[in-house]
XYZ file of C-alpha atoms in Angstrom:
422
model
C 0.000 0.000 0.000
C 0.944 3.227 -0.959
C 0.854 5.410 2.465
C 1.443 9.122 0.852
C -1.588 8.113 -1.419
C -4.121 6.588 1.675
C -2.570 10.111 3.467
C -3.015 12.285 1.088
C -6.804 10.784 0.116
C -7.740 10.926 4.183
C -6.381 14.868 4.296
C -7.850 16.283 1.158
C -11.575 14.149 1.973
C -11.768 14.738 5.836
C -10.510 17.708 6.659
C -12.422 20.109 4.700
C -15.693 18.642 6.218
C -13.957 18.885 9.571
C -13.146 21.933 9.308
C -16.208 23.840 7.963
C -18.514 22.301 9.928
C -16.676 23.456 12.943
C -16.214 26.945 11.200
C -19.927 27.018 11.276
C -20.197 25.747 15.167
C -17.758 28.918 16.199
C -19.537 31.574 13.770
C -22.791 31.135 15.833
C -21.143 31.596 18.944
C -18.752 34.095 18.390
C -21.025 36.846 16.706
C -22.858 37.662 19.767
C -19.695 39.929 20.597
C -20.602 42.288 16.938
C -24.266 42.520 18.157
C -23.193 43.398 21.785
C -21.130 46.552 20.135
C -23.921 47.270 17.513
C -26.349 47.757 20.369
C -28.420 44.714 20.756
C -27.737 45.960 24.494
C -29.768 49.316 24.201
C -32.388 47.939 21.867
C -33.613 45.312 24.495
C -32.609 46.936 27.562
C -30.097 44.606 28.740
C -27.645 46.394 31.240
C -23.515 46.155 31.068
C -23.669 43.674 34.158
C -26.461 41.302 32.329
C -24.937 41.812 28.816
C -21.620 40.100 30.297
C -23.931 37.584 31.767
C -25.425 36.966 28.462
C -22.566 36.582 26.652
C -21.243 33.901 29.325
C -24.586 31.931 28.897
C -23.984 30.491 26.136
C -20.741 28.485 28.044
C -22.585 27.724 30.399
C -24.738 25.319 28.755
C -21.860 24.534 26.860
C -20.505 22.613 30.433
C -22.978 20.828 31.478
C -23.293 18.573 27.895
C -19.578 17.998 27.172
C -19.393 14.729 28.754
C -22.852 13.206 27.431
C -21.849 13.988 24.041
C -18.546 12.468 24.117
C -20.095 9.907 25.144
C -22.084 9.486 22.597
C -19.699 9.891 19.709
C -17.378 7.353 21.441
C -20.219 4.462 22.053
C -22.628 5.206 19.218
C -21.839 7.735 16.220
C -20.570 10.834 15.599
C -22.256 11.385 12.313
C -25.698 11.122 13.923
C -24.654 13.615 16.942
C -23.608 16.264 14.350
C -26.217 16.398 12.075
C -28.653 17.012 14.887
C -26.211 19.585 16.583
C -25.626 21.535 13.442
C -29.981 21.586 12.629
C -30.555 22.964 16.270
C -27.865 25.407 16.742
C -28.543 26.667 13.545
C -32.324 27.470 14.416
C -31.020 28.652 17.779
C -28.289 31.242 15.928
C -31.261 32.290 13.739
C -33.729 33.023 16.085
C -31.487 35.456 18.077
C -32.578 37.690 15.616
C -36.559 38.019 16.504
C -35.770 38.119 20.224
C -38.114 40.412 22.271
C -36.774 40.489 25.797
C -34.022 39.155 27.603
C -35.701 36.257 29.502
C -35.519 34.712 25.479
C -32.230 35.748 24.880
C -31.309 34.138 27.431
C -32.786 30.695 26.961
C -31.380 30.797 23.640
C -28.333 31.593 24.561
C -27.933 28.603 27.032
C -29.569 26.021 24.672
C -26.913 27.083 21.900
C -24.409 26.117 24.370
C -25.835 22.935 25.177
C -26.316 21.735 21.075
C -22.962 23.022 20.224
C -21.071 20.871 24.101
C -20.824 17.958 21.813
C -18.963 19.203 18.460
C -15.451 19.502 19.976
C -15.176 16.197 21.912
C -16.562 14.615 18.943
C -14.600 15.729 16.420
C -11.366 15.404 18.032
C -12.612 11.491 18.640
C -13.713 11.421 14.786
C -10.004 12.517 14.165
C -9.078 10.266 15.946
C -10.541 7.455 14.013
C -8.690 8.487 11.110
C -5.362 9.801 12.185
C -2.535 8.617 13.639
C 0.370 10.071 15.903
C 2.461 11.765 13.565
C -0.367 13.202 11.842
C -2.936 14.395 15.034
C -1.137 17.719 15.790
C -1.748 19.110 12.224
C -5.017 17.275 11.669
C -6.655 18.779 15.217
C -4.916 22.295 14.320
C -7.432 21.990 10.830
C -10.523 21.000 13.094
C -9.604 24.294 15.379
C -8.437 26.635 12.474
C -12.537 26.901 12.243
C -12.059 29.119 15.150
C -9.437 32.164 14.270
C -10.551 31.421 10.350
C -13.903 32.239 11.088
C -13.526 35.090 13.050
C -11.456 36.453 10.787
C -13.944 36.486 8.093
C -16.938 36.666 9.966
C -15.693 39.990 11.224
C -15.761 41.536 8.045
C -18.975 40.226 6.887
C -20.874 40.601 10.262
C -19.659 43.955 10.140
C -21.120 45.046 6.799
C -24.475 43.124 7.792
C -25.025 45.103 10.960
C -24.046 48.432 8.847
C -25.849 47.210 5.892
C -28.982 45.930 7.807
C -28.398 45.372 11.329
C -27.874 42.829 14.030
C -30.988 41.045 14.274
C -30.767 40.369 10.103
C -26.927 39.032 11.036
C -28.022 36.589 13.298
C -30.671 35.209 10.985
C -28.258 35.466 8.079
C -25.603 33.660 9.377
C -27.333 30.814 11.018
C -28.870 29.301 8.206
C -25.979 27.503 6.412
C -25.413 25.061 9.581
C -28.664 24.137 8.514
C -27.874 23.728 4.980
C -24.599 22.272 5.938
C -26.008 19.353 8.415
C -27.679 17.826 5.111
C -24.094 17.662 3.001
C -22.705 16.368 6.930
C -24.757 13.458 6.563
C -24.037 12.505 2.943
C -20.119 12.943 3.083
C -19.181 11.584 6.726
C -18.942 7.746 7.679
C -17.641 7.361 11.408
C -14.743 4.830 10.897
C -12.028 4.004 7.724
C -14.068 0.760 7.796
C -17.578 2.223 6.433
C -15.606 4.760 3.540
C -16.346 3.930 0.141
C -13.625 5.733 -0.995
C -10.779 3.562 0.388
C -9.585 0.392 -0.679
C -9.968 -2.721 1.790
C -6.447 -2.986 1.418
C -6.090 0.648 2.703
C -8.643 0.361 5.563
C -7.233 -2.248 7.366
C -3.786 -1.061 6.719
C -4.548 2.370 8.536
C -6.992 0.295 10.999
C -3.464 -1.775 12.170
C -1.709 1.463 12.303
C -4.262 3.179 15.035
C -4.626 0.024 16.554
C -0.440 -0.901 17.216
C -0.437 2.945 18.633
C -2.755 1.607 21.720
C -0.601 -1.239 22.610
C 2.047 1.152 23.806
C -0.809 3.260 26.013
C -1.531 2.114 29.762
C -4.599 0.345 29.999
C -7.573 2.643 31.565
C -10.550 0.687 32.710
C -13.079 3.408 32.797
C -13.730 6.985 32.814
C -13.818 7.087 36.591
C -10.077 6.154 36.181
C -9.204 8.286 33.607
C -11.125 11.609 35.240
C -9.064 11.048 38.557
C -5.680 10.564 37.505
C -3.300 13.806 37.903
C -2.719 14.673 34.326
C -6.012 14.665 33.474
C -6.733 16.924 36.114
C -3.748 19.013 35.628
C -4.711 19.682 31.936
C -8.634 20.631 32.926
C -7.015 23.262 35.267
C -4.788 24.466 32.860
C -7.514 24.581 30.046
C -9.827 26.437 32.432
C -7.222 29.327 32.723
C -6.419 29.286 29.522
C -9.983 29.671 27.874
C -10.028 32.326 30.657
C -7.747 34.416 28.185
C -9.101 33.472 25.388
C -12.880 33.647 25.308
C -12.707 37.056 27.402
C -10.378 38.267 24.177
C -12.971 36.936 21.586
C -16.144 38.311 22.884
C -14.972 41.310 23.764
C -12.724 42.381 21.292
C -14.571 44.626 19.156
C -15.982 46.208 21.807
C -12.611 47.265 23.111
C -11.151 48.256 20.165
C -14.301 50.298 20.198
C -13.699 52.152 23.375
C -9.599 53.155 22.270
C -10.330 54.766 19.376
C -13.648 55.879 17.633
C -14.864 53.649 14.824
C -17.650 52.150 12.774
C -18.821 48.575 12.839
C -16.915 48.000 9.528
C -13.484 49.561 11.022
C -13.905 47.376 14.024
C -14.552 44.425 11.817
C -11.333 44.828 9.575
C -9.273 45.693 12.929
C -10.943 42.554 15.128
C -9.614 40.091 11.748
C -6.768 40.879 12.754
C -5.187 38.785 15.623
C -6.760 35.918 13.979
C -5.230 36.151 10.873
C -1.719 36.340 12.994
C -3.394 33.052 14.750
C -4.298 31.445 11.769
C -0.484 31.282 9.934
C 0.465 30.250 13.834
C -1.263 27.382 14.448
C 0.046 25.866 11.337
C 3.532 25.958 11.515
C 3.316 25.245 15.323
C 1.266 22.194 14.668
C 3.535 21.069 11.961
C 6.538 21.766 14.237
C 4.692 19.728 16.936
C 4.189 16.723 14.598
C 7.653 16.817 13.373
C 9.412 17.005 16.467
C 6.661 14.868 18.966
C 6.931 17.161 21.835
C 3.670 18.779 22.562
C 4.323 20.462 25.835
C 7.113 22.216 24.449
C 4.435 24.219 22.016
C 2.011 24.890 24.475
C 3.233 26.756 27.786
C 5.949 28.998 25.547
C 3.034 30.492 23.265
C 0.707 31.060 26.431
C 3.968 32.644 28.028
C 3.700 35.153 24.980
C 0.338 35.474 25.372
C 0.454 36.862 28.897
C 2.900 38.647 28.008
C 1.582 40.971 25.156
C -1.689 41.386 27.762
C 0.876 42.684 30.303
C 2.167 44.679 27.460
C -0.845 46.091 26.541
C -1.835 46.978 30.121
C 1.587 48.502 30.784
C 1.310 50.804 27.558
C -2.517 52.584 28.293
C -5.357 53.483 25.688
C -3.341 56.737 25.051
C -1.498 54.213 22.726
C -3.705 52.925 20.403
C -2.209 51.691 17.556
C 1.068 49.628 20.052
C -1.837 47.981 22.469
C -3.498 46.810 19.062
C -0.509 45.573 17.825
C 0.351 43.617 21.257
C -3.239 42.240 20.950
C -2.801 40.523 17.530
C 0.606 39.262 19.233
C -1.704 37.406 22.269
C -4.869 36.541 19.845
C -1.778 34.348 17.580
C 0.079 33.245 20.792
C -3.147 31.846 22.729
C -4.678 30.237 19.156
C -0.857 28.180 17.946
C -1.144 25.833 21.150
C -4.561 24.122 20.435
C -3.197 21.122 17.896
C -0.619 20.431 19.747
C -2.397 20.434 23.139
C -5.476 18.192 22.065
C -2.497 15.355 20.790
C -1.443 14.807 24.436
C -4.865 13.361 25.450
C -5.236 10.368 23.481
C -1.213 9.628 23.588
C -1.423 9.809 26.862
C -4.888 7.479 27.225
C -6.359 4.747 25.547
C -9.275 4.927 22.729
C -11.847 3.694 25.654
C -11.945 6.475 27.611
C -9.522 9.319 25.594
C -12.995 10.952 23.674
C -14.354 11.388 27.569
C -11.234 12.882 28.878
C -10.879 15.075 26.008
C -14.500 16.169 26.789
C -14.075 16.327 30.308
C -11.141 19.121 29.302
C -12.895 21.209 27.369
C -15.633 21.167 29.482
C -13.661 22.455 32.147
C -12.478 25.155 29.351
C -16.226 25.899 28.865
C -16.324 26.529 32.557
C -13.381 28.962 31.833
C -14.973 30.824 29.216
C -17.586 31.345 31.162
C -15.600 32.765 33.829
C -14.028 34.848 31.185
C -15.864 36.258 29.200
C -18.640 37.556 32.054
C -15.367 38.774 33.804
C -13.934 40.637 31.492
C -17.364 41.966 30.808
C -17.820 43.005 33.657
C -14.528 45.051 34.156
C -14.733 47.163 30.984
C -18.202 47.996 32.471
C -17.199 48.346 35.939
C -13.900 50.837 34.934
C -14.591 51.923 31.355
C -11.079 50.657 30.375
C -10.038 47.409 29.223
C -6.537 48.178 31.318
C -7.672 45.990 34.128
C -9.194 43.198 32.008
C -5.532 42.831 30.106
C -4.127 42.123 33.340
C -6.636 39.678 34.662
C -5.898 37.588 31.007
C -2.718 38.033 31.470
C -2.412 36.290 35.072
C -4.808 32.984 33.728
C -2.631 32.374 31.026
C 0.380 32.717 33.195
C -1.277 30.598 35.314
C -2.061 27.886 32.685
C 1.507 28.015 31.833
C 3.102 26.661 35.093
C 0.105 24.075 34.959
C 1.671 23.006 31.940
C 5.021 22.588 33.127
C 3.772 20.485 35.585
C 2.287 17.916 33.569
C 4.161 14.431 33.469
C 4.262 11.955 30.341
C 2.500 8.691 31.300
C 4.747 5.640 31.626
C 4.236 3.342 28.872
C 3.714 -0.214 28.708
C 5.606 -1.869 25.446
C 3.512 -5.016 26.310
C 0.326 -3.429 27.648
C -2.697 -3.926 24.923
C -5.508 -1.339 25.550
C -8.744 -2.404 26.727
C-alpha cells in the first residue's frame, strides 16, 4: 500500500468537512460579541452587568453537555450527533434575531451552548478514528483553524451586515448555512475508515493496524472514573480552564474594546478585530507542523501562552493613550493563545487509551467551557465596571500565566511496550 496516497486521500476528503462544519459551530457563537457593540444591548434593555452575563450563557450550557456527548460519539456515532447539533444550533443562531426580551435571549443563549457541548469532543474522537500520531497535531490544528478562520472572516462580513442591515438580520443570516450544511454532513461523513467507500480494503485495514499498534504502547484505563481522577487529566482541565479564561474574554470582547480606544464604525472594528486571527491562523500551522515533526507537545504549548500573557501585560503597561502599540500587542496574544490548540489536544489520546480518551478530552474542554464562562462575564464586567479594558488585560494576562506553570507540571505517562488497551 501506498501510504502518501491513503494520506493524502484521508487529508484532502476529511478535513475540509472537519473543518467547515466546525467553522460554522464557532460563527454562531462568536457573533454575539458584533451585536453586543452594535447595540443589541440598548435595543432590548439589557444592562452592562447582564450583557456580560449573556454573553457567558452560552458556556454555560456549553458545560454541562460535554461529557454526554462524548459519550455518545465514542459508544454510538458521531455522524448522527452532528447532524442534529448543526440543525438545532442553527435554528437557535437564527432566532437570536426576533428576540423580544431578555428572559428569550437568554434561553437561547444557554440552549446554543448545550447543542454546540458535543462538536469539539466529537470531532477530536472522529479525528481520531482516522489519524494517527504523527499526523494528530496538524489534523486537530485543521478541526480548530474553524475558530481564528472564522472570526477572521466573519468579522468583516458581520460587520457590513449590521451596517448594511443590522444585528438582528446578522443573526438570521448567518445561522442558516449550519442548517444547509447538516444535510451535506450526513451525505459525506462515515464514522470509521471501515464504512468509507472511498478507500480500498487494502487501505482500511492497513490504517486500521496502524491506530490500533499505537494503543498497545498506552496504559490500559478501565473506565472513565479512572481516567477523570488521575493527575494529568486533572492538571490539563485546570490548565484549560485558565487558559480559555484568556481566550474567550479576548474573543467576545474584542470589538468592543477596540471600540472604546479609538472611535470607529462597525466595519473599522470588523477589519481591525480580523486581525489577531489572521496572525493566529499562519500560527497554528507551523506550530502544529513543528509539533508533529518534532513529537513534543508540551514544548508548544506553555511557551506560546507565556507570549500570550505577556503581550496582555504589554498592553496593560502601555494605556489606551497608545492605540495603535496595544493593538498591535493584541494581535501578538490573539496568535500566541490560538498556535497551542493542535498540539495540546495530541497529548490526550497519547497519553490514554481509545476507551476512555474521547471522555477525557470532553471532560477538558468542558472544564475550558467553565473557563470561558468565567471569562468572558469577567472581562465583561470590568470594561463595564472601569470603562477601560486596562484591568481586564491584566486579569488575562495572570490565567494564562497561570495555565503556563500548569503546563510545566504535567508528566508523560509511563508506557507499557507489552500493555494492549482495553
Amino acid at each position: 500500500m501506498n501510504e502518501a496516497k491513503i494520506a493524502a486521500k484521508r487529508w484532502w476528503y476529511i478535513m475540509p468537512i472537519v473543518f467547515i462544519t466546525y467553522s460554522l459551530a464557532y460563527l454562531d457563537r462568536a457573533n454575539f460579541s458584533f451585536a453586543s457593540a452594535a447595540g443589541i444591548n440598548e435595543d432590548l434593555g439589557v444592562t452592562k452587568g447582564i450583557s456580560s452575563l449573556l454573553g457567558a450563557l452560552f458556556f454555560l450550557g456549553y458545560f454541562f453537555f460535554q461529557i454526554p456527548g462524548a459519550i455518545y460519539a465514542e459508544r454510538r456515532s458521531v455522524k448522527k450527533l452532528i447532524f442534529w447539533s448543526l440543525i438545532v444550533w442553527g435554528g437557535c443562531a437564527s432566532l437570536t434575531g426576533v428576540v423580544s426580551n431578555i428572559p428569550m435571549l437568554a434561553a437561547i443563549r444557554f440552549v446554543l451552548g448545550v447543542v454546540e457541548a458535543a462538536v469539539m469532543p466529537a470531532m477530536l474522537i472522529y479525528i481520531s478514528n482516522w489519524f494517527t500520531k504523527s499526523e494528530r497535531s496538524r489534523a486537530n490544528t485543521f478541526l480548530i483553524l474553524g475558530n481564528p478562520v472564522t472570526v477572521l472572516w466573519m468579522s468583516v462580513v458581520s460587520g457590513y451586515l449590521i451596517h448594511a442591515f443590522g444585528w438582528r438580520e446578522m443573526f438570521i443570516i448567518e445561522g442558516i448555512p449550519a442548517v444547509i450544511w447538516a444535510f451535506c454532513w450526513w451525505v459525506l461523513v462515515k464514522d470509521k475508515p471501515s464504512q468509507a467507500t472511498w478507500l480500498s480494503n487494502e487501505e482500511k485495514a492497513a490504517l486500521e493496524a496502524q491506530l490500533q499498534k499505537e494503543q498497545e504502547g498506552i496504559k490500559a484505563v478501565r473506565n472513565y472514573g479512572e481516567a477523570f481522577r488521575s493527575r494529568n487529566v486533572i492538571l490539563l482541565c485546570i490548565q484549560y480552564f485558565a487558559w480559555s479564561i484568556g481566550v474567550y474574554g479576548f474573543v467576545l470582547w474584542l470589538p468592543s474594546i477596540l471600540r472604546s480606544g479609538m472611535e470607529m464604525g462597525m466595519v473599522e472594528a470588523g477589519w481591525l478585530s480580523a486581525g489577531p486571527y489572521l496572525a493566529a491562523t499562519v500560527a497554528m500551522i507551523v506550530v502544529s507542523w513543528l509539533s508533529d515533526k518534532m513529537q513534543n507537545r508540551k514544548l508548544f504549548v506553555w511557551p506560546l501562552l507565556l507570549i500570550g500573557a505577556l503581550a496582555f501585560l504589554g498592553s496593560y503597561l502601555v494605556g489606551a493613550n497608545h492605540f495603535w502599540v496595544s493593538y498591535g500587542l493584541l494581535v501578538v496574544a490573539g496568535a500566541a493563545m490560538y498556535a497551542p490548540y493542535g498540539p495540546f489536544f495530541a497529548i490526550i489520546p497519547e497519553m490514554l487509551p481509545r476507551n476512555v480518551a474521547g471522555g477525557a478530552m470532553a471532560l477538558i474542554n468542558s472544564m475550558g467551557a467553565l473557563g470561558s464562562f468565567f471569562g468572558s462575564w469577567f472581562v465583561g464586567y470590568l470594561n463595564g465596571a472601569t470603562g477601560t479594558p486596562a484591568a481586564s488585560y491584566m486579569f488575562m494576562a495572570i490565567a494564562l500565566l497561570v495555565s503556563v506553570v500548569l503546563t510545566l507540571v504535567v508528566k508523560p505517562t509511563p508506557r507499557q511496550p507489552h500493555a494492549q488497551a482495553a
